């Protein structure tokens, strides 16, 4: 039975803040993941990039709360906006200063954190604030399953 | 006769600090407004010039009630997709011609803004406009400018078109029809002048050849309509409201009553069993509290004796020529409205003009000048009205953002032209605009009746 976060966390995919939306997307597709943790040169966490943020960067502000106008935007307009956002820097659209958790903290704490900020993706750091892993919905689901004795086939 | 006593100094200082903080926008206007209001009332209690009761009477509940009622109706209407439906329907009729789009979409905005809130109108129309322009591969700026400028212009034409008019109408006892007879003709001329100013300024853009006209024509405006059932009901309510606005002064019914009747019927027929909380959350309580706070602050200034002092110096300065004073009011309020929030200025001007009235000045000309000045002046800069700010913000992520320079050469030019028109009309027809209005005559009959029935009751003790 796992006791700490360190035991259940998964390997984490990272990106630097000066990379582009294109780079981030390429890595997310290649590594089959929906999020990347943004780190600085000292491997400290400075942000998170996820699919939602990519879409937000692509969709122009004037359409964000307007389903009706968006309904009339053609495929060409969508393609144009996607290409326009290609070179946006990660720094611009990442979630800044996300909640992080230390590897030796309790499972309950990470569960509470995951729920409280609806981020459901918590970077795990060591005592020197260096990134060492990631907790996602999957890990939380598995640890709950393990406690209830559900077999992972 | 106006000694610089303590109430005078204290109320003036509180007013000055609050208004400077509001106008510099360092602190949110509602936050500092509410704070200034409670400080003013507290100081009034300490120095014995103002009280919570007097503050309550300083708030113009006709303005607040009218806004609440109209905001509720708009909140229900905006979800139906009706504005976008109209915009697409009209755009298709233009076959993509840029000048016709400027005229047609601008005019729809004007007409909606006559009765409904300018900001809601542009919030809903601007995005679909940008999409249409992108589809046609033409520059959206002229159309967006037309919408921004004409939403403000349309708002000037009626009693309920924008908040300054509501406040002025309430204070001067102008009826809905008074506004229609006095201001709407000027607005018609201003509307045409604004369109042709845009046509001249954007003559290059007007020559753009639209592409993909077939795609514009293929847009099905009915797809914009999200809630036909609600739309039918709320249109019925709006119809009642408009009819009641035409009749309100004959019934001695304040405009707030009309709007609240509309809101009450709207809730009853649209969603009788639902808690109206989600609709009420769309009512701009922050704006309403800000307005109420301003009334309280300016009320303190009045009770501190500052406004009387100001008004008497203004009437001395004007040297008795009411037409020149009116032109001064028009242009000063226009400049103020272009540079800073026009509401605090209007709220502060109202008691000044009311005081002048007690001195026997025929103030109606000043009221109309104030309404025209703050209304048209708001188009002078991109920050002159909330509708302007919204349109500029919406344009930011397009390929053609509206810059300060774009605004100067188009919006400011249009504002100047409309103000010149207003000046000429005020100057040439000063007698007409000085006359007592039909609404005011009805109001007097009404107040005499009330006085009779109340004999020496409540009303007197609040007059003092």
XYZ file of C-alpha atoms in Angstrom:
617
model
C 0.000 0.000 0.000
C 1.515 3.384 -0.957
C 2.100 5.912 1.837
C 3.401 9.034 0.161
C 3.043 10.916 -3.048
C 6.504 9.901 -4.192
C 5.345 6.300 -4.425
C 2.406 6.942 -6.740
C 3.591 9.863 -8.895
C 4.239 9.410 -12.585
C 7.022 10.534 -14.858
C 6.544 14.146 -15.922
C 6.889 15.802 -19.341
C 8.378 19.290 -19.224
C 8.897 22.307 -21.429
C 10.764 25.624 -21.123
C 8.891 28.935 -21.103
C 10.601 30.292 -24.233
C 9.270 27.441 -26.416
C 6.280 27.994 -28.694
C 2.724 26.684 -28.852
C 3.859 24.542 -31.784
C 6.673 22.955 -29.707
C 4.339 22.308 -26.779
C 1.704 20.707 -28.986
C 4.288 18.549 -30.744
C 5.567 17.241 -27.414
C 2.056 16.636 -26.089
C 1.127 14.619 -29.151
C 4.407 12.724 -29.235
C 4.283 11.827 -25.533
C 0.518 11.212 -25.586
C -0.174 13.575 -22.711
C -2.610 16.460 -22.188
C -0.294 18.601 -20.127
C 3.297 19.738 -19.716
C 4.963 21.258 -16.682
C 6.868 24.455 -17.459
C 10.233 24.656 -15.674
C 13.067 27.181 -15.462
C 16.773 26.382 -15.868
C 16.987 25.190 -12.231
C 14.150 22.704 -12.876
C 11.784 24.697 -10.675
C 8.090 24.698 -11.579
C 6.863 27.988 -13.069
C 3.741 26.890 -14.882
C 1.537 24.275 -16.492
C 0.404 24.053 -20.097
C -2.631 21.973 -20.995
C -4.940 21.457 -23.955
C -7.415 23.965 -22.565
C -4.789 26.674 -22.460
C -3.731 25.909 -26.038
C -7.334 26.356 -27.186
C -7.703 29.567 -25.213
C -4.611 30.919 -26.924
C -6.001 30.010 -30.349
C -9.556 31.327 -29.893
C -9.680 35.115 -30.272
C -10.947 36.964 -27.177
C -13.978 38.324 -28.976
C -15.338 34.801 -29.471
C -14.648 33.421 -26.009
C -18.084 34.120 -24.518
C -19.988 34.154 -27.761
C -21.334 30.822 -28.930
C -23.532 32.508 -31.521
C -20.721 34.343 -33.300
C -18.513 31.240 -33.030
C -21.263 29.194 -34.645
C -20.869 31.264 -37.815
C -17.065 31.131 -37.927
C -16.098 28.896 -40.854
C -13.481 26.152 -40.972
C -11.141 28.574 -42.766
C -11.416 31.075 -39.914
C -10.596 28.375 -37.368
C -7.596 27.219 -39.424
C -6.390 30.782 -39.769
C -6.555 31.316 -35.996
C -4.752 28.039 -35.292
C -1.900 29.037 -37.618
C -1.811 32.533 -36.142
C -1.244 31.154 -32.633
C 1.532 28.773 -33.726
C 4.434 30.930 -32.534
C 2.908 32.113 -29.254
C 5.327 31.577 -26.390
C 4.536 29.062 -23.667
C 5.213 31.789 -21.111
C 2.256 33.770 -22.458
C -0.448 31.157 -22.173
C 0.724 28.798 -19.384
C -1.096 28.607 -16.044
C 1.247 30.645 -13.869
C 2.414 29.568 -10.403
C 0.410 26.353 -10.143
C -0.118 24.571 -6.839
C 2.769 22.163 -6.173
C 3.304 19.492 -3.554
C 6.357 17.879 -1.932
C 7.116 14.204 -2.567
C 6.929 13.231 1.102
C 3.519 14.714 1.807
C 0.334 12.748 2.481
C -2.075 11.264 -0.030
C -4.995 13.106 1.534
C -3.253 16.429 0.979
C -2.767 15.824 -2.726
C -6.404 14.703 -3.004
C -7.556 17.906 -1.320
C -5.274 20.025 -3.519
C -6.478 18.321 -6.672
C -10.098 19.045 -5.778
C -9.681 22.538 -4.396
C -8.207 24.114 -7.499
C -9.824 21.878 -10.089
C -6.393 21.632 -11.655
C -6.303 17.871 -11.051
C -2.656 17.946 -12.086
C -0.168 18.603 -9.335
C 3.593 18.828 -10.017
C 5.615 17.051 -7.312
C 8.876 18.652 -6.090
C 11.706 17.657 -3.758
C 12.969 19.640 -0.748
C 14.945 21.927 -3.085
C 11.800 22.729 -5.083
C 13.111 20.687 -8.019
C 10.482 18.940 -10.141
C 10.511 15.172 -9.642
C 7.098 13.945 -10.873
C 3.431 14.556 -11.477
C 0.146 13.511 -9.935
C -2.888 13.388 -12.244
C -6.418 12.059 -12.023
C -5.103 8.683 -13.132
C -2.773 8.262 -10.119
C -5.466 9.396 -7.729
C -7.952 6.992 -9.275
C -5.465 4.127 -9.071
C -4.519 4.711 -5.465
C -8.191 4.790 -4.463
C -8.743 1.578 -6.435
C -5.782 -0.068 -4.762
C -7.134 0.753 -1.318
C -10.470 -0.813 -2.220
C -8.736 -3.837 -3.652
C -9.726 -3.296 -7.279
C -7.302 -5.220 -9.478
C -5.490 -3.406 -12.251
C -5.704 -5.820 -15.154
C -22.878 85.051 2.357
C -21.180 81.660 1.966
C -18.759 81.537 4.839
C -16.027 78.953 4.606
C -17.447 77.043 7.545
C -16.450 73.551 8.587
C -19.230 71.614 6.741
C -18.292 73.459 3.570
C -14.594 72.582 3.839
C -15.111 68.995 5.018
C -17.667 68.083 2.362
C -15.593 69.738 -0.366
C -12.470 67.804 0.645
C -14.265 64.439 0.848
C -15.885 65.082 -2.533
C -12.617 66.175 -4.166
C -10.587 63.211 -2.902
C -13.308 60.693 -3.832
C -13.842 62.129 -7.305
C -10.125 62.359 -8.054
C -9.739 58.701 -7.066
C -12.769 57.742 -9.177
C -11.585 59.645 -12.219
C -7.966 58.457 -12.077
C -9.238 54.870 -11.874
C -6.529 53.788 -9.463
C -9.181 52.157 -7.302
C -12.336 50.617 -8.756
C -15.034 53.277 -8.989
C -17.635 51.317 -7.017
C -15.181 50.544 -4.223
C -14.048 54.131 -3.776
C -17.570 55.458 -4.420
C -19.082 53.404 -1.609
C -16.207 54.336 0.682
C -16.556 58.044 -0.155
C -20.297 57.839 0.480
C -19.992 56.373 3.970
C -17.213 58.841 4.830
C -19.420 61.717 3.633
C -22.377 60.565 5.729
C -20.199 59.964 8.802
C -18.592 63.391 8.446
C -22.050 64.871 8.007
C -23.154 63.324 11.301
C -20.072 64.580 13.115
C -20.172 68.123 11.711
C -23.924 68.206 11.655
C -24.607 68.915 7.979
C -25.685 65.495 6.638
C -27.382 62.364 7.948
C -28.289 58.848 6.803
C -31.883 60.031 6.236
C -30.764 62.931 4.074
C -28.408 60.592 2.205
C -31.301 58.267 1.477
C -33.260 61.174 0.023
C -30.272 62.208 -2.078
C -30.404 58.911 -3.991
C -32.501 59.178 -7.128
C -34.432 55.942 -6.891
C -36.141 56.675 -10.189
C -32.761 56.307 -11.916
C -31.841 53.185 -9.948
C -35.254 51.559 -10.418
C -35.327 52.301 -14.129
C -31.881 50.775 -14.574
C -32.765 47.668 -12.557
C -35.929 47.120 -14.600
C -34.237 47.607 -17.954
C -31.234 45.490 -16.948
C -33.536 42.605 -16.048
C -35.310 42.831 -19.416
C -31.979 42.988 -21.276
C -30.579 40.076 -19.262
C -33.470 37.914 -20.446
C -33.307 39.215 -24.010
C -29.552 38.850 -24.509
C -29.625 35.080 -24.180
C -32.081 34.668 -27.058
C -29.616 35.498 -29.861
C -31.984 38.120 -31.245
C -29.347 40.839 -31.728
C -27.101 38.512 -33.704
C -30.091 37.350 -35.735
C -30.828 40.953 -36.716
C -27.175 41.675 -37.518
C -26.808 38.676 -39.842
C -30.156 39.252 -41.517
C -29.189 42.863 -42.225
C -25.632 42.029 -43.295
C -26.938 39.603 -45.908
C -29.067 42.352 -47.437
C -25.909 44.410 -48.071
C -24.363 41.640 -50.196
C -21.073 42.437 -48.478
C -20.767 46.048 -49.607
C -18.532 47.711 -46.961
C -20.338 51.068 -46.908
C -23.738 49.428 -46.712
C -22.479 47.269 -43.832
C -21.359 50.408 -41.982
C -24.806 51.951 -42.467
C -26.909 48.885 -41.770
C -25.059 47.445 -38.768
C -24.548 50.935 -37.325
C -28.231 51.689 -37.683
C -29.323 48.453 -36.021
C -27.080 49.390 -33.117
C -28.656 52.851 -32.966
C -32.189 51.523 -32.960
C -31.531 48.929 -30.261
C -29.671 51.523 -28.175
C -32.694 53.829 -28.211
C -34.330 51.624 -25.612
C -31.744 49.112 -24.449
C -28.332 49.364 -22.875
C -25.578 50.474 -25.306
C -22.950 48.199 -23.832
C -25.017 45.013 -24.097
C -25.833 45.949 -27.671
C -22.216 46.250 -28.780
C -21.069 43.260 -26.723
C -23.468 41.120 -28.746
C -23.061 42.739 -32.151
C -19.280 43.290 -32.329
C -18.173 39.592 -32.384
C -20.579 38.612 -35.139
C -19.497 41.734 -37.050
C -15.858 40.670 -36.849
C -16.774 37.203 -38.114
C -18.702 38.683 -41.052
C -15.789 40.983 -41.931
C -13.318 38.100 -41.721
C -15.516 35.995 -43.942
C -15.601 38.783 -46.522
C -11.909 39.568 -45.972
C -12.632 43.254 -45.417
C -11.416 45.569 -42.660
C -13.875 45.441 -39.719
C -12.768 48.812 -38.268
C -15.241 51.097 -40.107
C -18.176 48.863 -39.143
C -17.028 48.515 -35.537
C -16.517 52.272 -35.275
C -19.984 52.811 -36.683
C -21.429 50.481 -34.040
C -19.519 52.080 -31.170
C -20.308 55.663 -32.201
C -23.936 55.034 -33.093
C -24.727 53.032 -29.964
C -23.775 56.114 -27.935
C -25.523 58.449 -30.374
C -28.717 56.390 -30.299
C -28.607 56.391 -26.525
C -28.778 60.199 -26.469
C -32.148 60.261 -28.234
C -34.354 58.868 -25.498
C -34.992 59.220 -21.801
C -33.913 55.624 -21.206
C -31.138 55.422 -23.814
C -28.253 56.016 -21.441
C -27.744 56.642 -17.716
C -27.020 60.423 -17.970
C -30.351 60.910 -19.752
C -32.178 58.904 -17.109
C -30.636 61.071 -14.390
C -31.264 64.339 -16.223
C -34.822 63.353 -17.119
C -35.492 62.395 -13.535
C -34.120 65.663 -12.120
C -35.679 67.949 -14.743
C -38.988 66.034 -14.897
C -38.609 65.484 -18.623
C -40.849 62.748 -19.946
C -40.010 60.097 -22.514
C -41.827 62.122 -25.159
C -40.020 65.332 -24.147
C -36.768 63.618 -25.073
C -38.229 62.371 -28.337
C -39.424 65.847 -29.352
C -36.309 67.731 -28.246
C -33.321 65.444 -28.667
C -34.326 62.771 -31.171
C -34.406 65.184 -34.165
C -30.863 66.324 -33.334
C -29.804 62.700 -32.982
C -31.241 61.926 -36.420
C -29.020 64.616 -37.945
C -26.056 63.484 -35.837
C -26.617 59.891 -36.952
C -26.447 60.844 -40.633
C -23.457 63.113 -39.993
C -21.619 60.336 -38.152
C -22.155 57.887 -40.998
C -20.876 60.331 -43.600
C -17.912 61.287 -41.412
C -17.014 57.591 -41.340
C -17.540 57.283 -45.084
C -15.110 60.144 -45.643
C -12.487 59.053 -43.107
C -12.546 55.438 -44.274
C -12.922 56.200 -47.989
C -10.085 53.779 -48.756
C -11.663 50.916 -46.802
C -15.031 51.629 -48.432
C -13.518 50.668 -51.776
C -12.437 47.195 -50.604
C -13.858 44.386 -52.729
C -15.512 41.797 -50.469
C -14.675 38.144 -51.163
C -16.762 35.064 -50.361
C -20.068 36.884 -50.728
C -21.675 33.484 -51.274
C -20.547 32.453 -47.788
C -22.176 35.503 -46.260
C -25.392 34.749 -48.103
C -25.181 31.133 -46.961
C -25.275 32.173 -43.292
C -28.625 31.201 -41.827
C -29.616 33.921 -39.374
C -32.200 31.625 -37.810
C -29.365 29.540 -36.380
C -28.480 32.511 -34.187
C -31.861 32.312 -32.517
C -31.315 30.140 -29.493
C -34.587 30.561 -27.675
C -37.553 31.482 -29.826
C -40.093 30.982 -27.039
C -38.390 33.393 -24.675
C -37.812 35.850 -27.504
C -41.527 36.010 -28.308
C -42.416 36.613 -24.682
C -39.736 39.210 -24.035
C -40.609 41.051 -27.280
C -44.171 41.259 -26.000
C -42.861 42.722 -22.728
C -40.675 45.212 -24.587
C -43.708 46.248 -26.622
C -45.666 46.977 -23.441
C -42.711 48.864 -21.980
C -42.318 51.063 -25.062
C -46.047 51.874 -25.147
C -45.984 52.712 -21.423
C -42.946 54.949 -21.952
C -44.954 56.976 -24.472
C -47.788 57.310 -21.977
C -45.952 57.457 -18.650
C -46.255 61.178 -18.028
C -49.966 61.219 -18.828
C -50.437 58.497 -16.226
C -48.160 60.339 -13.761
C -46.110 57.191 -13.696
C -42.358 57.627 -13.197
C -40.189 55.853 -15.841
C -38.801 53.530 -13.155
C -42.298 52.201 -12.615
C -42.595 51.410 -16.327
C -39.312 49.497 -16.388
C -40.167 47.601 -13.203
C -43.620 46.704 -14.548
C -41.784 45.311 -17.588
C -39.367 43.331 -15.421
C -42.190 41.963 -13.282
C -44.196 40.819 -16.304
C -41.036 39.380 -17.889
C -40.333 37.196 -14.857
C -43.944 36.175 -14.629
C -44.370 35.038 -18.223
C -40.840 33.832 -19.048
C -39.916 31.816 -15.961
C -42.688 31.941 -13.338
C -41.504 28.913 -11.377
C -37.764 29.519 -11.465
C -35.763 31.443 -8.932
C -34.812 34.655 -10.815
C -31.380 34.634 -9.121
C -29.385 33.716 -12.298
C -31.038 36.582 -14.219
C -30.548 38.967 -11.300
C -26.850 38.111 -11.247
C -26.588 39.698 -14.685
C -27.956 42.976 -13.328
C -24.962 45.263 -12.917
C -25.207 45.794 -9.168
C -21.720 47.272 -9.133
C -22.869 50.055 -11.459
C -26.041 50.632 -9.453
C -24.207 50.871 -6.147
C -21.719 53.235 -7.766
C -24.554 55.490 -8.945
C -26.260 55.434 -5.548
C -22.938 56.257 -3.867
C -22.403 59.201 -6.207
C -25.848 60.574 -5.355
C -25.006 60.284 -1.661
C -21.626 61.996 -2.056
C -23.017 64.849 -4.136
C -25.926 65.113 -1.673
C -23.349 65.698 1.066
C -21.741 68.398 -1.025
C -25.123 70.029 -1.448
C -25.918 69.968 2.264
C -22.421 71.264 3.008
C -23.332 74.374 0.994
C -20.705 73.805 -1.691
C -23.030 73.330 -4.650
C -24.981 76.524 -3.911
C -21.725 78.401 -3.751
C -20.595 76.873 -7.074
C -23.918 77.525 -8.762
C -23.995 81.154 -7.732
C -20.471 81.715 -9.031
C -21.395 79.989 -12.294
C -24.478 82.165 -12.740
C -22.369 85.270 -12.077
C -19.772 84.130 -14.613
C -22.340 83.457 -17.293
C -23.359 87.087 -16.898
C -26.996 86.347 -17.480
C -26.738 85.161 -21.091
C -28.384 81.794 -20.936
C -27.499 80.772 -24.506
C -23.771 81.264 -23.918
C -24.055 79.412 -20.615
C -25.789 76.560 -22.443
C -23.054 76.370 -25.064
C -20.469 76.397 -22.270
C -22.321 73.537 -20.535
C -22.484 71.633 -23.833
C -18.783 71.831 -24.606
C -17.479 71.500 -21.050
C -19.615 68.413 -20.472
C -18.532 67.037 -23.854
C -14.853 67.404 -22.985
C -15.367 66.000 -19.492
C -17.344 63.096 -20.896
C -14.649 62.307 -23.470
C -11.834 62.316 -20.943
C -13.416 60.905 -17.782
C -16.430 58.881 -16.701
C -19.482 60.966 -17.631
C -21.687 59.757 -14.777
C -19.881 61.490 -11.870
C -19.863 64.691 -13.898
C -23.590 64.450 -14.642
C -24.470 63.666 -11.025
C -22.467 66.687 -9.877
C -23.974 69.013 -12.495
C -27.591 68.130 -11.693
C -27.886 69.889 -8.306
C -25.988 72.871 -9.703
C -28.585 73.332 -12.428
C -31.385 72.660 -9.934
C -30.010 75.438 -7.741
C -29.889 77.812 -10.714
C -33.553 77.011 -11.252
C -34.399 78.186 -7.743
C -32.652 81.462 -8.639
C -35.149 81.987 -11.453
C -32.836 80.933 -14.308
C -34.743 79.257 -17.180
C -32.720 76.069 -16.931
C -34.323 73.806 -19.524
C -31.825 74.936 -22.160
C -29.034 73.913 -19.771
C -30.572 70.484 -19.169
C -30.758 69.741 -22.881
C -27.230 71.025 -23.411
C -25.966 68.786 -20.627
C -27.669 65.728 -22.145
C -26.293 66.449 -25.609
C -22.821 67.308 -24.325
C -22.247 64.211 -22.207
C -23.895 62.033 -24.847
C -22.037 63.167 -27.945
C -18.833 63.975 -26.029
C -18.497 60.329 -25.016
C -17.555 59.517 -28.599
C -14.555 61.819 -28.418
C -12.095 59.199 -27.193
C -11.882 55.384 -27.014
C -12.385 55.655 -23.239
C -15.266 58.144 -23.440
C -17.934 55.481 -22.995
C -18.095 51.860 -21.923
C -19.392 50.889 -25.372
C -16.236 52.402 -26.889
C -14.000 50.527 -24.468
C -15.787 47.261 -25.281
C -15.500 47.677 -29.046
C -11.810 48.593 -28.855
C -11.176 45.558 -26.638
C -13.036 43.250 -29.033
C -10.969 44.549 -31.953
C -7.676 43.935 -30.160
C -7.227 40.365 -31.323
C -8.198 40.992 -34.919
C -5.704 41.803 -37.661
C -6.902 45.412 -37.507
C -7.059 46.570 -33.900
C -8.632 50.005 -33.336
C -5.762 52.202 -32.187
C -5.929 55.532 -30.404
C -4.940 57.145 -33.697
C -7.725 55.413 -35.608
C -10.143 56.670 -33.015
C -8.838 60.242 -33.164
C -9.317 60.520 -36.897
C -12.742 58.824 -36.985
C -14.458 58.848 -33.578
C -13.200 62.207 -32.390
C -14.008 63.717 -35.777
C -17.553 62.361 -35.590
C -17.939 63.607 -32.004
C -16.783 67.067 -33.059
C -19.174 67.190 -36.016
C -22.148 66.121 -33.886
C -21.271 68.653 -31.175
C -21.099 71.434 -33.749
C -24.541 70.377 -34.978
C -25.839 70.394 -31.403
C -24.330 73.872 -30.844
C -25.972 75.273 -33.955
C -29.340 73.831 -32.936
C -29.058 75.098 -29.347
C -28.053 78.526 -30.620
C -30.730 78.766 -33.316
C -33.632 77.285 -31.380
C -32.811 78.434 -27.858
C -36.417 79.558 -27.267
C -37.782 76.135 -28.132
C -35.328 74.407 -25.801
C -35.978 76.886 -22.972
C -39.726 76.321 -22.975
C -41.463 74.307 -20.293
C -42.052 70.802 -21.661
C -45.305 68.869 -21.770
C -43.884 66.374 -19.288
C -43.020 69.144 -16.822
C -46.537 70.611 -17.042
C -48.081 67.227 -16.300
C -45.625 66.712 -13.461
C -46.691 70.009 -11.868
C -50.359 69.077 -11.996
C -49.384 65.830 -10.373
C -47.309 67.346 -7.579
C -50.034 69.880 -6.755
C -52.447 67.014 -6.303
C -50.040 65.204 -4.034
C -49.483 68.325 -1.957
C -53.221 68.742 -1.519
C -53.783 65.214 -0.349
C -50.827 65.192 1.999
C -51.493 68.719 3.375
C -48.744 69.333 5.873
C -47.509 65.775 6.020
C -44.305 64.098 5.006
C -43.116 65.972 1.947
C -42.515 69.259 3.707
C -40.206 67.955 6.378
C -37.899 66.554 3.695
C -37.854 69.758 1.681
C -36.253 72.101 4.234
